[in-house]
CSV table of C-alpha atoms (C1' of nucleotides) in Angstrom, one decimal:
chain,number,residue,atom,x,y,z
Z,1,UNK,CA,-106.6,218.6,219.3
Z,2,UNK,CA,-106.6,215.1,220.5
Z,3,UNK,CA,-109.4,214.1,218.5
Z,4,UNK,CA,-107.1,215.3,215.3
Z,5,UNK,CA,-104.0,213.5,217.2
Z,6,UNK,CA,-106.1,210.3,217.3
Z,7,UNK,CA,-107.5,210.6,214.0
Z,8,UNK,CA,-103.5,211.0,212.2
Z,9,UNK,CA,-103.0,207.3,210.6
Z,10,UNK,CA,-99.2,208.4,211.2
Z,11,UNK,CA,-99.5,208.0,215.0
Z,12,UNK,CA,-98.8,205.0,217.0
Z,13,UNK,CA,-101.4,202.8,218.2
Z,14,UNK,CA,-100.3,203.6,221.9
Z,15,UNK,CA,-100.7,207.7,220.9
Z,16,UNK,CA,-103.7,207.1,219.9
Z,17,UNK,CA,-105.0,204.7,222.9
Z,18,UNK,CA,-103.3,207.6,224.7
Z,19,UNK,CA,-105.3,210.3,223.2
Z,20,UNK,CA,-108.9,209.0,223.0
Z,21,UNK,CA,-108.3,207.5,226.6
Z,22,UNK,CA,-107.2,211.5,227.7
Z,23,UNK,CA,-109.6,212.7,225.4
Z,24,UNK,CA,-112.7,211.7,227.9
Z,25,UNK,CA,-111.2,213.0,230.9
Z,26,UNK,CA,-110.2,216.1,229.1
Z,27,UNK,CA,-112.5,218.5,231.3
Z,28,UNK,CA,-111.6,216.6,234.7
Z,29,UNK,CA,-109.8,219.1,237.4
Z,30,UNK,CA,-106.3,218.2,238.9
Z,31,UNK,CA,-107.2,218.3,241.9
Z,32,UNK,CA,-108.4,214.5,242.7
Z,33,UNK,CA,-107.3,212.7,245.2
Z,34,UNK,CA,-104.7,209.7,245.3
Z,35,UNK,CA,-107.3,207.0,245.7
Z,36,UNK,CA,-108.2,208.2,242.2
Z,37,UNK,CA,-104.4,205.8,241.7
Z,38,UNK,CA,-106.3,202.9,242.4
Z,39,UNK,CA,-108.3,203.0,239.2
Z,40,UNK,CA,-105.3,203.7,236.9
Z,41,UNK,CA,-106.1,200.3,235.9
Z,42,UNK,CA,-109.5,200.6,235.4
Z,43,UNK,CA,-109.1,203.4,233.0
Z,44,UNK,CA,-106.1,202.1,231.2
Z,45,UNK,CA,-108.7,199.0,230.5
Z,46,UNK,CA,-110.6,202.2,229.0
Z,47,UNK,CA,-108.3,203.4,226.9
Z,48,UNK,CA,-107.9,200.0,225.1
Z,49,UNK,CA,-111.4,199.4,225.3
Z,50,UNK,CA,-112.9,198.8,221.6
Z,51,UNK,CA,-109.5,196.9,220.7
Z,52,UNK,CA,-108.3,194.8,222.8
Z,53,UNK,CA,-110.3,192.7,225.3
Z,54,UNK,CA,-113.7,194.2,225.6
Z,55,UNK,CA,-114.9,191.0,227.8
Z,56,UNK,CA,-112.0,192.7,230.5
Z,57,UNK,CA,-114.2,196.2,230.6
Z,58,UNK,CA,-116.8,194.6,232.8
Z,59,UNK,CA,-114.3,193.0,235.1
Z,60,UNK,CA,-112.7,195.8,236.7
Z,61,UNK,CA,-112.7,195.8,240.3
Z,62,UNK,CA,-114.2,198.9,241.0
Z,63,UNK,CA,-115.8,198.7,244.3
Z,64,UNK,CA,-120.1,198.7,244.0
Z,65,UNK,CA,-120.6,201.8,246.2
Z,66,UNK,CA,-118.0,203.8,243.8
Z,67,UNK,CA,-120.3,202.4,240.8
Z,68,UNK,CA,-123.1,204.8,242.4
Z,69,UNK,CA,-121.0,207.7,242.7
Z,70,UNK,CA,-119.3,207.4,239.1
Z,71,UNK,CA,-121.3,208.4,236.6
Z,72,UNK,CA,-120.8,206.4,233.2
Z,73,UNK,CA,-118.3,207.9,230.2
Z,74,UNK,CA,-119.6,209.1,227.5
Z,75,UNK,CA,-116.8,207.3,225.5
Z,76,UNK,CA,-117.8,203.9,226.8
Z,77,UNK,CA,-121.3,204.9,226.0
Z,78,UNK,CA,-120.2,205.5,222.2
Z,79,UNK,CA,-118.2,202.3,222.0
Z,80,UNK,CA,-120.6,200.5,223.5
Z,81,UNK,CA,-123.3,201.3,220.5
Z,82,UNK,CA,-126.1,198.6,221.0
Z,83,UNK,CA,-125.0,196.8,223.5
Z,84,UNK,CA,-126.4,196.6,227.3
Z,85,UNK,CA,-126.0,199.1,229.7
Z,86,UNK,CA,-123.0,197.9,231.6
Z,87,UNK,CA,-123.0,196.5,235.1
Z,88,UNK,CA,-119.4,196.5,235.6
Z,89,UNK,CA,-117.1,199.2,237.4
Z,90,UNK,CA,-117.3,202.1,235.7
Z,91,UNK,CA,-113.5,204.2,234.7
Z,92,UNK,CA,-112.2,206.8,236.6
Z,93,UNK,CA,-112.0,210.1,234.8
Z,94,UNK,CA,-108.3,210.8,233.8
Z,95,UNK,CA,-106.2,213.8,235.8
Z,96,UNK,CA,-103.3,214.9,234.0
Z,97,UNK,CA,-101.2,214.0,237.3
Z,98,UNK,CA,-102.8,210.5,236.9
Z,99,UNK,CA,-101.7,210.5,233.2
Z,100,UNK,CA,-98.1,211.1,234.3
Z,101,UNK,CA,-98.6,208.5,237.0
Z,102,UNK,CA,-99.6,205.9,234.4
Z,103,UNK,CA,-97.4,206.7,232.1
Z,104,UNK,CA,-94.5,206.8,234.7
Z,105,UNK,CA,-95.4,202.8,235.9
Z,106,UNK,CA,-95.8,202.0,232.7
Z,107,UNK,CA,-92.5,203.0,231.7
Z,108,UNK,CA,-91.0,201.2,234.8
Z,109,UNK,CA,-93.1,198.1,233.8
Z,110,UNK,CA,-91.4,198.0,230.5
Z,111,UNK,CA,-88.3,198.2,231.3
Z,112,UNK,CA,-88.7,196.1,234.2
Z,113,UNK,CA,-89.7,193.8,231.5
Z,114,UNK,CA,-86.7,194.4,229.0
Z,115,UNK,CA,-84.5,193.4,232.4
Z,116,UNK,CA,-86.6,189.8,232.2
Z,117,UNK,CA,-86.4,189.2,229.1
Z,118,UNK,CA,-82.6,190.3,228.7
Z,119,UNK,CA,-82.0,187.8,232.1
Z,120,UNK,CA,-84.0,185.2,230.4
Z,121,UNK,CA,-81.6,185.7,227.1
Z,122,UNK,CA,-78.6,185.3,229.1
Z,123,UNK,CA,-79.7,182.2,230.6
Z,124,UNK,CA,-80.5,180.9,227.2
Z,125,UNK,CA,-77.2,181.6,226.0
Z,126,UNK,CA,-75.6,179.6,229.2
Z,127,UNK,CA,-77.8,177.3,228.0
Z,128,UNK,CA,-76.8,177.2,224.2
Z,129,UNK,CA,-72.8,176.9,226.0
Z,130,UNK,CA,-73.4,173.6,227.3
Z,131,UNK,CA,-75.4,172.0,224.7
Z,132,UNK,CA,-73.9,170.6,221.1
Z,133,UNK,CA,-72.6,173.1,218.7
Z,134,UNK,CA,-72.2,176.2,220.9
Z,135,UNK,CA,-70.9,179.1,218.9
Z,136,UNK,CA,-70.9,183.0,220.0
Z,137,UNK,CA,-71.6,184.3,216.1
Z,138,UNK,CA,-74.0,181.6,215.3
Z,139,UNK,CA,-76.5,181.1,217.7
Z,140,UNK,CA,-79.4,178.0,218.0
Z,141,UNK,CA,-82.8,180.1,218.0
Z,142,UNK,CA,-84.3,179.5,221.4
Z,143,UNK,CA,-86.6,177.3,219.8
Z,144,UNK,CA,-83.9,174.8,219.0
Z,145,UNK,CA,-81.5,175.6,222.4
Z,146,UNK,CA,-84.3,174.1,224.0
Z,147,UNK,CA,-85.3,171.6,222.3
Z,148,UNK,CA,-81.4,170.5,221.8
Z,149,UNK,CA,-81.2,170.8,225.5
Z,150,UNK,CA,-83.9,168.5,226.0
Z,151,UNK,CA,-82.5,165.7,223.9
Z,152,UNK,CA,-79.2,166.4,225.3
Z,153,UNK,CA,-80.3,165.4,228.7
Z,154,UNK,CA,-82.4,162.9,227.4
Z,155,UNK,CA,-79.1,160.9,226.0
Z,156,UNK,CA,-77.2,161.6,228.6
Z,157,UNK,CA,-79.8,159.9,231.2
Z,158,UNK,CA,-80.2,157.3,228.9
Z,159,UNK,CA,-76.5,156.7,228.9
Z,160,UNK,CA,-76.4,156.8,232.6
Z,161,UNK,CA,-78.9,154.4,232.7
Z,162,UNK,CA,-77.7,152.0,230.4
Z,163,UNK,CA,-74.3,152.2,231.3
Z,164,UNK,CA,-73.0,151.4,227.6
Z,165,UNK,CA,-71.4,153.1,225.5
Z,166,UNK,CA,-73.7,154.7,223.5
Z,167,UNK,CA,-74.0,153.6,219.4
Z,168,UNK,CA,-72.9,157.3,217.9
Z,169,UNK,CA,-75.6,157.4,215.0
Z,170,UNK,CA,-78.2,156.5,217.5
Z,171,UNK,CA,-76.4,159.0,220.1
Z,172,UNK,CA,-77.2,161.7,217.2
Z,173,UNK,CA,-80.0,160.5,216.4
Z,174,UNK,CA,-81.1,161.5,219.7
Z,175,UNK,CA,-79.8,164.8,219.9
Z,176,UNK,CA,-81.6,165.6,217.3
Z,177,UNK,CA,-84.7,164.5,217.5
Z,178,UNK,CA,-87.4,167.6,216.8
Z,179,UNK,CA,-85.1,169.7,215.8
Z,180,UNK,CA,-85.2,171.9,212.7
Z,181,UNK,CA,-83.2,170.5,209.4
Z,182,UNK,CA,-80.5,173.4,210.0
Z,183,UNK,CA,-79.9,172.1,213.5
Z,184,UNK,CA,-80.1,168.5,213.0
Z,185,UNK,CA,-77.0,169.4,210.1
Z,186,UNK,CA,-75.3,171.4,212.5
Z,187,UNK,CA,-75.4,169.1,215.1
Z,188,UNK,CA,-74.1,166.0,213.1
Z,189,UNK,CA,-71.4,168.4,211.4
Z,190,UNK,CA,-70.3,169.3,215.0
Z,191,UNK,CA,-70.3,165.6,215.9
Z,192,UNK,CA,-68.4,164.8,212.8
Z,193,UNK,CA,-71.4,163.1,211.1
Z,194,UNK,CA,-72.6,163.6,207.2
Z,195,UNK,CA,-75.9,164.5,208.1
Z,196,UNK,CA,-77.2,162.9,205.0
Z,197,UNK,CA,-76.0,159.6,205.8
Z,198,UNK,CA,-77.0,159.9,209.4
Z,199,UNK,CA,-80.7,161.5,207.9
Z,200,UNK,CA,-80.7,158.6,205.7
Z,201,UNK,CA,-79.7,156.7,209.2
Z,202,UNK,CA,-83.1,157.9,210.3
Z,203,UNK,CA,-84.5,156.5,207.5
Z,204,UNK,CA,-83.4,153.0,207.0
Z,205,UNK,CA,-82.1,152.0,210.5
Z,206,UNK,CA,-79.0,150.5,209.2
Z,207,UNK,CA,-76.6,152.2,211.9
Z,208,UNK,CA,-74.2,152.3,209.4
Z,209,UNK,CA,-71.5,155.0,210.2
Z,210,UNK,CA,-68.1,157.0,208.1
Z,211,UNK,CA,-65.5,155.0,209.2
Z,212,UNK,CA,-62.7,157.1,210.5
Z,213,UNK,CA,-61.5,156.1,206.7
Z,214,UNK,CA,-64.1,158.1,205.1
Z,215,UNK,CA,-64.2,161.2,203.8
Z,216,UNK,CA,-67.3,162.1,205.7
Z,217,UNK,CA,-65.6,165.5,207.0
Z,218,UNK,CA,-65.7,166.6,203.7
Z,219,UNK,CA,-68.9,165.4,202.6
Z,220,UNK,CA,-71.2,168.6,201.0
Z,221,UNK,CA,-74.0,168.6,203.2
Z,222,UNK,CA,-77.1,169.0,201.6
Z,223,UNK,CA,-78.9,171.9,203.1
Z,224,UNK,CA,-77.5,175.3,203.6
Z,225,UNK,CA,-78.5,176.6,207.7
Z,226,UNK,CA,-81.1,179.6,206.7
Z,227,UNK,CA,-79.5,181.9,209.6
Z,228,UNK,CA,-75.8,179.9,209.2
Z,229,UNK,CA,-74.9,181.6,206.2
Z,230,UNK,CA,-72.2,184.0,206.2
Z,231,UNK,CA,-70.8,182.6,209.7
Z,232,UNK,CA,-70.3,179.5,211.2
Z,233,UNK,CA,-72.4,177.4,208.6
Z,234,UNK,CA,-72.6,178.3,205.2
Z,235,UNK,CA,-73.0,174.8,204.8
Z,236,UNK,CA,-72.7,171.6,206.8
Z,237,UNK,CA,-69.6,171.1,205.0
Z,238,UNK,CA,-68.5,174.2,207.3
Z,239,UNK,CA,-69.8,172.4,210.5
Z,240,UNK,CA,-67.2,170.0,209.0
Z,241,UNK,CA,-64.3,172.0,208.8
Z,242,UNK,CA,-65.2,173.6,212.4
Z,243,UNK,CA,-65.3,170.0,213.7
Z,244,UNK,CA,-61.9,169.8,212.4
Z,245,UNK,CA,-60.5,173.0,212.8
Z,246,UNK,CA,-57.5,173.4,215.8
Z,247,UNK,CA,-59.2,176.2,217.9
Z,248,UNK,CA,-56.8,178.6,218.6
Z,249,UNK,CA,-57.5,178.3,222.7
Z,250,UNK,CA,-56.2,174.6,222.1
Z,251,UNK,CA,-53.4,175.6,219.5
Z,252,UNK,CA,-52.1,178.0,222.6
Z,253,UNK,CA,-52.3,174.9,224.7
Z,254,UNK,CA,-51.4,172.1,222.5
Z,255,UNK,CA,-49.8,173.9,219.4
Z,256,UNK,CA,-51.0,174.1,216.3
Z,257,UNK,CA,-50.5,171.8,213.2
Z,258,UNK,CA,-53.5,172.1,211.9
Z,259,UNK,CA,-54.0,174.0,208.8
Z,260,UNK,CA,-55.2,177.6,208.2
Z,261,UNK,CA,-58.4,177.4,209.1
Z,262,UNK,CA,-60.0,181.3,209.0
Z,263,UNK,CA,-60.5,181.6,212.8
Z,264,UNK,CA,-63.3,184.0,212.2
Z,265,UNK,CA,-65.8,181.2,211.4
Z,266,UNK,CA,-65.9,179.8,214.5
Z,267,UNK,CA,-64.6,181.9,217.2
Z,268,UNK,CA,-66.0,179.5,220.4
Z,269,UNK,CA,-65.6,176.0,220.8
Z,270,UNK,CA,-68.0,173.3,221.0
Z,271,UNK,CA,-69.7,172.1,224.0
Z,272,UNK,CA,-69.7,169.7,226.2
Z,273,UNK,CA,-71.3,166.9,224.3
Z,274,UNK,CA,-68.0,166.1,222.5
Z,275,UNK,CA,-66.0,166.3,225.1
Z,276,UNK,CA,-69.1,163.8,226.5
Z,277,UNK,CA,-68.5,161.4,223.9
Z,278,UNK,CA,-65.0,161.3,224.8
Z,279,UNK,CA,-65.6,159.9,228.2
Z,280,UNK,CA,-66.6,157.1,226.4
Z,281,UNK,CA,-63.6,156.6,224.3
Z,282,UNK,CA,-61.2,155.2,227.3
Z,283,UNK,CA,-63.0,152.1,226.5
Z,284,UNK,CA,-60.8,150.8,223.6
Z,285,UNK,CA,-61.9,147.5,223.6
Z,286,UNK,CA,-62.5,145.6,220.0
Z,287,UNK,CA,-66.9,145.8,220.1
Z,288,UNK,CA,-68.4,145.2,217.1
Z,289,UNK,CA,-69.4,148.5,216.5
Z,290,UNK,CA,-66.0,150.2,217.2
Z,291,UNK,CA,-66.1,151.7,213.6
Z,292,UNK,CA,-69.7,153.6,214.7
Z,293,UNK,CA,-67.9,155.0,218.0
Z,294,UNK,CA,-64.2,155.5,216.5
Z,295,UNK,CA,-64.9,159.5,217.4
Z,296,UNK,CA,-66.0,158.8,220.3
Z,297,UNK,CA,-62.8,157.0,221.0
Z,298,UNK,CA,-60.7,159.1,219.1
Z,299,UNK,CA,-61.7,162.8,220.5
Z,300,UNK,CA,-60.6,161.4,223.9
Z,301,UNK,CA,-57.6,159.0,223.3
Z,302,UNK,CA,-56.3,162.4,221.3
Z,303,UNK,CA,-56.6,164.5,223.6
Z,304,UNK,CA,-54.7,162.1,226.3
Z,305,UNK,CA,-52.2,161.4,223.4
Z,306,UNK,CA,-51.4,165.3,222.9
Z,307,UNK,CA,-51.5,165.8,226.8
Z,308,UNK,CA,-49.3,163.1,228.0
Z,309,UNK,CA,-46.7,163.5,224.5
Z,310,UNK,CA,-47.4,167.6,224.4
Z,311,UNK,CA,-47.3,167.8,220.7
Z,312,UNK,CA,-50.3,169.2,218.8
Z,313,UNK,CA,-51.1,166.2,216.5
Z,314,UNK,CA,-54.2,164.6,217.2
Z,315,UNK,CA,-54.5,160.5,216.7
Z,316,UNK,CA,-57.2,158.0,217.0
Z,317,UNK,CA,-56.3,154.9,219.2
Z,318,UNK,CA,-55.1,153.6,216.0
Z,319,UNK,CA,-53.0,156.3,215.4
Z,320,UNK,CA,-54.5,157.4,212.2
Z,321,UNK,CA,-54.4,161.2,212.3
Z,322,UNK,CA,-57.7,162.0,213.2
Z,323,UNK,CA,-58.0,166.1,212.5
Z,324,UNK,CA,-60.3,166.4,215.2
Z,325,UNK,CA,-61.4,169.6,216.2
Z,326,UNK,CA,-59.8,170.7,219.7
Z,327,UNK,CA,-63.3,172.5,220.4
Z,328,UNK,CA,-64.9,169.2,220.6
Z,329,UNK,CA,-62.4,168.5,223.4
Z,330,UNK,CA,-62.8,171.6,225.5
Z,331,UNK,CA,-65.9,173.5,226.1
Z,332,UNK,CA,-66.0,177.0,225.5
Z,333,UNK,CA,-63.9,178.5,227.7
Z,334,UNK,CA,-61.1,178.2,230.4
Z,335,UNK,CA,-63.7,178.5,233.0
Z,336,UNK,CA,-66.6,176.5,232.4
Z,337,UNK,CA,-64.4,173.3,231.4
Z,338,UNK,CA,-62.4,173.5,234.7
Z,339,UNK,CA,-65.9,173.8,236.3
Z,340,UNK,CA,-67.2,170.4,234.7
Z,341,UNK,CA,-63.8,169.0,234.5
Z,342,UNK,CA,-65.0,167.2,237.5
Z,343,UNK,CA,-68.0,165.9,236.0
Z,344,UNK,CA,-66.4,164.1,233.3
Z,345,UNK,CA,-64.0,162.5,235.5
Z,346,UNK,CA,-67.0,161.0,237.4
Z,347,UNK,CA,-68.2,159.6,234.0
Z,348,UNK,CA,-64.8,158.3,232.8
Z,349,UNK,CA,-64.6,156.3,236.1
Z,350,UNK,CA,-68.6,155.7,235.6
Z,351,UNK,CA,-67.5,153.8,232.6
Z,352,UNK,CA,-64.5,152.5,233.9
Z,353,UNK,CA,-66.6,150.4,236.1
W,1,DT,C1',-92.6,188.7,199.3
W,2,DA,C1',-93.4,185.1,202.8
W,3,DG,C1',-91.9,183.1,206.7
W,4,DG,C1',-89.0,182.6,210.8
W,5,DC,C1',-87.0,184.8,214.7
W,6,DC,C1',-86.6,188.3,217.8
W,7,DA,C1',-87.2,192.5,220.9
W,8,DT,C1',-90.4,195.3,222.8
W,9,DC,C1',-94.7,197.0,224.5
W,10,DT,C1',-98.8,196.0,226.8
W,11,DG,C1',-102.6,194.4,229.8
W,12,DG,C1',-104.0,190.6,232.7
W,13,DT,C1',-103.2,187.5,236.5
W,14,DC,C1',-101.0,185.8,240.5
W,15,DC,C1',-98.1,186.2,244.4
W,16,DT,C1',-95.9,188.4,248.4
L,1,DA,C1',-99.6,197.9,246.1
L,2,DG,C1',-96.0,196.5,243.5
L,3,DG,C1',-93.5,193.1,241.2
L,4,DA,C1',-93.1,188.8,238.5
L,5,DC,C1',-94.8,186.2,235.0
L,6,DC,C1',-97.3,185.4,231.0
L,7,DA,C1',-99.3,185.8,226.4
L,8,DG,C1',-100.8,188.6,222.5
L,9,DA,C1',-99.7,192.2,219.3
L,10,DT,C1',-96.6,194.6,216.6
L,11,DG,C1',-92.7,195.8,213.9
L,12,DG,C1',-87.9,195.1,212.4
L,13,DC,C1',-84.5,192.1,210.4
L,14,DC,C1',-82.9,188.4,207.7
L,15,DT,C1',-83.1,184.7,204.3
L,16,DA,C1',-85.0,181.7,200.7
DNA sequence: TAGGCCATCTGGTCCT
DNA sequence: AGGACCAGATGGCCTA
């Protein structure tokens, strides 16, 4: 019967690892003993033998004096064909209460295993909550999260270090630096930068940035995110209009005078980074390169300006109407930005300095 | 259909 | 010995 199980094309590869490694042990009593656990492994090498690692089967730790006593499967001896008589430790015969044994640790392995891997996703997606562009329906492959984390931390220590205010092309720039054409849009669109003018940035070094009189929040960016459709970037342009959409968490807050945005394209606000870049903005001195920083200058100064004033309009230290996006001014919840509320204090007096 | 991303299973290795 | 960690294999889902 288990030769016909292992035989089906219809099974699964494990059935039929499961059968053939069963198969040999077929005519072995019940009645070992529970040393007989310690070679679980051994034989589970077995069962695989043939398909996965055949360098592994003469590296069991079977004791020598058990070699003597074992005598040598017929199975191996099949699988084996031409090659040497083996050396190695030789497989314990399989007892149906070892079977259930196996299977039973194997089954706590795996999901012992799920648990990992579900811990590991959860700290990814803490992770994706503090870097650019966080959103709960569109999510940065892990790939990108860390790669974006990377560069995050990068251009945050190289701000610390430089104590300047950092050049926002060259900021972006940064952030995005390895990072997949989809994420390197997204990124720029949350920062409020036309990726092909920052891409062509890359290019031609000319720092050149949208003025906060350009039109760059509405500029059709050029690729279309592969995994954004459908949510929270159908296009750049959609990064755009999330950059400048009033989140509703800030609406409740602030009020709302934005326009109708559809709230179900974004439903988290950004991260940090923004609200980053608006530590640097309580500089408002005249530098040369004020036009390449206005958002910097203008997510914070707006946010001040709609806290101190308490009405929802958001303006740019020169008082245009800036649209900004309240997400880029507070992280994705309640609780995490009262948690680095602190933080950014420490850099706005950092800079202050 | 190919390619990217992901979840899961699995066996090996290392550590406590 | 058992658990954690890792990497390979596999299959599903989605998109271009």
């Amino acid at each position: 019967m288990l030769t016909r199980l292992f035989s089906e094309p219809s099974l699964i590869p494990e059935v039929q690892k499961f059968a053939s490694w069963a198969e040999d042990c077929d005519d072995d009593d019940d009645d070992m003993s529970d040393k007989d656990e310690e070679e679980e492994k051994s034989l589970q090498d077995g069962k695989t033998e043939g398909s996965l690692s055949e360098s592994k089967e003469d590296g069991d730790m079977m004791g020598e004096e058990e070699e003597e006593e074992e005598e040598e499967e017929e199975g191996t001896e099949e699988l084996d064909g031409e090659r040497p008589k083996k050396r190695g430790p030789k497989k314990r015969k399989m007892t149906k209460a070892r079977i259930e044994r196996s299977k039973v640790r194997r089954q706590k392995a795996n999901a012992r295993e799920r648990n990992r891997m579900h811990d590991l996703n959860s700290a990814l997606d803490n992770l994706r909550k503090v870097v650019p562009c966080y959103s709960k329906t569109q999510k940065l492959s892990k790939i990108e999260t860390l790669r974006l984390a990377k560069n995050y931390i990068w251009a945050l220590s190289e701000i610390l270090r430089s104590g300047k205010r950092p050049d926002l092309v060259a900021y972006v720039q940064t952030l995005c630096k390895g990072l997949s054409q989809p994420t390197t849009n997204l990124v720029a669109g949350c920062l409020q930068l036309n990726s092909r003018n920052f891409l062509t940035e890359q290019g031609q070094e000319s720092g050149r940035y949208h003025g906060p009189n350009s039109s760059f929040a509405m500029h059709p960016y050029p690729y279309q995110c592969p995994r954004l459709s459908g949510s929270q970037c159908q296009s750049s342009t959609m990064a755009s209009s999330h950059a400048l959409r009033t989140h509703g968490y800030y609406d409740s807050i602030y009020g709302n005078t934005s326009p109708d945005y559809n709230s179900s394209e974004y439903d988290a606000p950004l991260s940090p980074p923004l609200c980053i870049n608006g530590n640097f903005s309580l500089k408002q001195d005249s530098s040369p390169d004020q036009d390449k920083n206005y958002h910097y200058s203008m997510h914070y100064s707006a946010l001040q300006a709609s806290r101190s004033s308490g009405h929802g309009l958001l303006f740019s230290s020169s008082g245009m109407r800036s649209g900004v996006h309240s997400e880029n001014l507070l992280p994705y919840d309640m609780h995490v930005h009262h948690d680095r509320a602190p933080m950014y204090e420490e850099l706005n007096a950092f800079f202050h300095n």
